[in-house]
Amino acid sequence: MKLLKTLQSLAVAACVAGTFLPLSATAKDDVVIDLVNEPSSLDPHMQWNPDSYFVYRNIFDNLVTRDDEGKIAPQVATSWRQLSDSEIEFQLRTDIVFHNGAKLTADDVVYSVKRITDPKLGSPQLGQYDKIKNAVATGPASVKLVTDGPYPALLAQLVKLSIVPASVVEAVGKDAFNVAPVGSGPYKFVEWRRGVSVALARNDAYWGMKGPFKTAVFRAVPDAATRLANVQTGASQIVRALDSDLSGQLANSRNAKRVYTLTERLSYLRINPTKPPFNNAKLRQAAAYAIDKAGITEGILGNLDKPLAQMVTPAHLGWSDKIKGISFDLDKAKALLKEAGVPPKFDFLVGTFFDQRVAQAIQQQLRTAGFDVNIVLVDTLSFLKQIQAGAPNGPTLALVTSSCACQDADGALYSLFRSGGSWSIIDNKEIDSLLDNARAGLDEKRRLADYEKVGEFIANDVPTVPLYQMVAIFGVAKQLNWRPTPNESFFLNRMSWSE
């Protein structure tokens, strides 16, 4: 507790020194970012939804990262070498210091790996790292990771592995660390005003590229129109999750501009095959035939998002242009419903973070086919809890977005479709075998062939209906120089400001 009080005192002192402007930022020294919701976690080993990831990605360094071109690049690790099919050794920087002044060591890297792979922690990210069986410090600045057999997606997954200070986490515990996180990244945590904002201060002692802003405030602004108005008036310098219609208004803005990119994130309908009415395969297929993906992307989303037939995007290793999936066919949907019998009314779970125009369009399309669907709207944290509740307690139908931030099909598919995972609601031994083989295969052609088979299974059995590859649209101040990336990493220290 003494350490926690010290951290809190430092946070207050930093806040005073930083002279935060929580409601506006009028100079290049201060940046305000409008999120949709407040983070659900600032502990990088727990949730990694965008509103959390955008904040804590700047507080922590990762073992490795991706550069702006999407290539895996050094961060805490300066280099690595494969010792065998199941062993890889990383050489570490020796000049990294945590925000509390302690030096980052090989022991912290080992601790971070063992923490996130410990089932007792209950990390929703466990499925991304459970091939790692051990981590060993092989020297003061080197660490060896041991995997359960070959794991070609390891580096792609490690771009998300944040290094936490073992001494702090052990001293204060998981809950306290979440509300006062200590990292080694380009920005330090200062204050979390619940439901309002998270404040960060630049780490002037950072080993790498310094952030251009002295302070950064991430605010929860659920209403998209308000986010748009904020960036137009200069109350915010960056706002996320604008739709094509709202962001189109920035074309004539004096103060702001639109920037966007297609991401590895995709949207999909998650259909629970263990609960009525979707324990009937014909009704799952009927739902898939009822959805007009092109109509949604062209008519609602400004043709920026791209329809998908599979649960990976062209940004992933593992994408196949051979999978066609189920195309929109209202007559087939109605015929299958007639054959299987029209089910009773059921709920359709939708998070407040999602574009409600899309949710309403899907509801209407399902109703047109003959389903009786009721939208249940919930906040982000409640949504995540229900999605991770498992098949018996999970929603019948849900509108979901997914991204592994790794750009590899292993991250995109394994946690969603491997039985026993915290996100999975299917149990299919054949699919388990394909996913296991693909994540352990060193032959890339065989990996791609296995992922194609998984894609065909999804298209035919319909545990999900892939909808579209999502575009990330931001409104940013005209003086801000920044390019969003497909893996949705948000690095303040990769931005610059032009007067």
Short mmCIF file of N, CA, C and O in Angstrom, two decimals, residues 53-54 57 65 159 405 482-491 494:
data_model
loop_
_atom_site.label_atom_id
_atom_site.label_comp_id
_atom_site.label_asym_id
_atom_site.label_seq_id
_atom_site.Cartn_x
_atom_site.Cartn_y
_atom_site.Cartn_z
N TYR A 53 -6.74 -0.01 -25.59
CA TYR A 53 -5.46 -0.16 -26.29
C TYR A 53 -4.87 1.18 -26.69
O TYR A 53 -3.66 1.41 -26.60
N PHE A 54 -5.73 2.11 -27.14
CA PHE A 54 -5.25 3.42 -27.56
C PHE A 54 -4.52 4.13 -26.42
O PHE A 54 -3.55 4.85 -26.66
N ARG A 57 -1.30 1.64 -24.80
CA ARG A 57 -0.21 1.40 -25.75
C ARG A 57 0.87 2.46 -25.63
O ARG A 57 2.04 2.22 -25.96
N THR A 65 7.55 -4.62 -31.92
CA THR A 65 6.47 -3.77 -32.42
C THR A 65 6.39 -3.92 -33.93
O THR A 65 7.10 -4.72 -34.54
N VAL A 159 3.97 -8.56 -30.76
CA VAL A 159 3.88 -7.11 -30.95
C VAL A 159 2.90 -6.50 -29.97
O VAL A 159 2.88 -5.27 -29.78
N ALA A 405 -4.79 -7.49 -33.65
CA ALA A 405 -3.67 -6.54 -33.72
C ALA A 405 -2.36 -7.24 -34.05
O ALA A 405 -1.29 -6.76 -33.70
N TRP A 482 -0.05 12.45 -39.06
CA TRP A 482 -0.20 11.11 -38.51
C TRP A 482 -0.90 10.21 -39.53
O TRP A 482 -1.80 10.65 -40.23
N ARG A 483 -0.44 8.97 -39.58
CA ARG A 483 -1.04 8.00 -40.49
C ARG A 483 -1.48 6.78 -39.70
O ARG A 483 -0.65 6.08 -39.11
N PRO A 484 -2.77 6.48 -39.63
CA PRO A 484 -3.23 5.28 -38.93
C PRO A 484 -2.77 4.02 -39.66
O PRO A 484 -2.53 4.03 -40.87
N THR A 485 -2.64 2.92 -38.90
CA THR A 485 -2.13 1.67 -39.45
C THR A 485 -3.18 0.57 -39.38
O THR A 485 -4.10 0.64 -38.55
N PRO A 486 -3.07 -0.47 -40.21
CA PRO A 486 -4.07 -1.54 -40.22
C PRO A 486 -4.23 -2.27 -38.89
O PRO A 486 -5.31 -2.77 -38.60
N ASN A 487 -3.16 -2.34 -38.08
CA ASN A 487 -3.28 -3.07 -36.81
C ASN A 487 -3.78 -2.19 -35.67
O ASN A 487 -3.80 -2.63 -34.52
N GLU A 488 -4.17 -0.97 -35.98
CA GLU A 488 -4.83 -0.06 -35.04
C GLU A 488 -3.97 0.35 -33.85
O GLU A 488 -4.47 0.79 -32.82
N SER A 489 -2.67 0.21 -33.95
CA SER A 489 -1.82 0.73 -32.89
C SER A 489 -1.82 2.25 -32.95
O SER A 489 -1.78 2.83 -34.04
N PHE A 490 -1.86 2.86 -31.80
CA PHE A 490 -2.01 4.31 -31.71
C PHE A 490 -0.81 4.85 -30.93
O PHE A 490 -0.78 4.79 -29.71
N PHE A 491 0.18 5.34 -31.65
CA PHE A 491 1.44 5.78 -31.04
C PHE A 491 1.52 7.30 -31.06
O PHE A 491 1.74 7.91 -32.11
N ARG A 494 4.70 8.81 -32.60
CA ARG A 494 4.91 8.74 -34.06
C ARG A 494 4.16 9.85 -34.77
O ARG A 494 4.01 9.85 -35.99
#
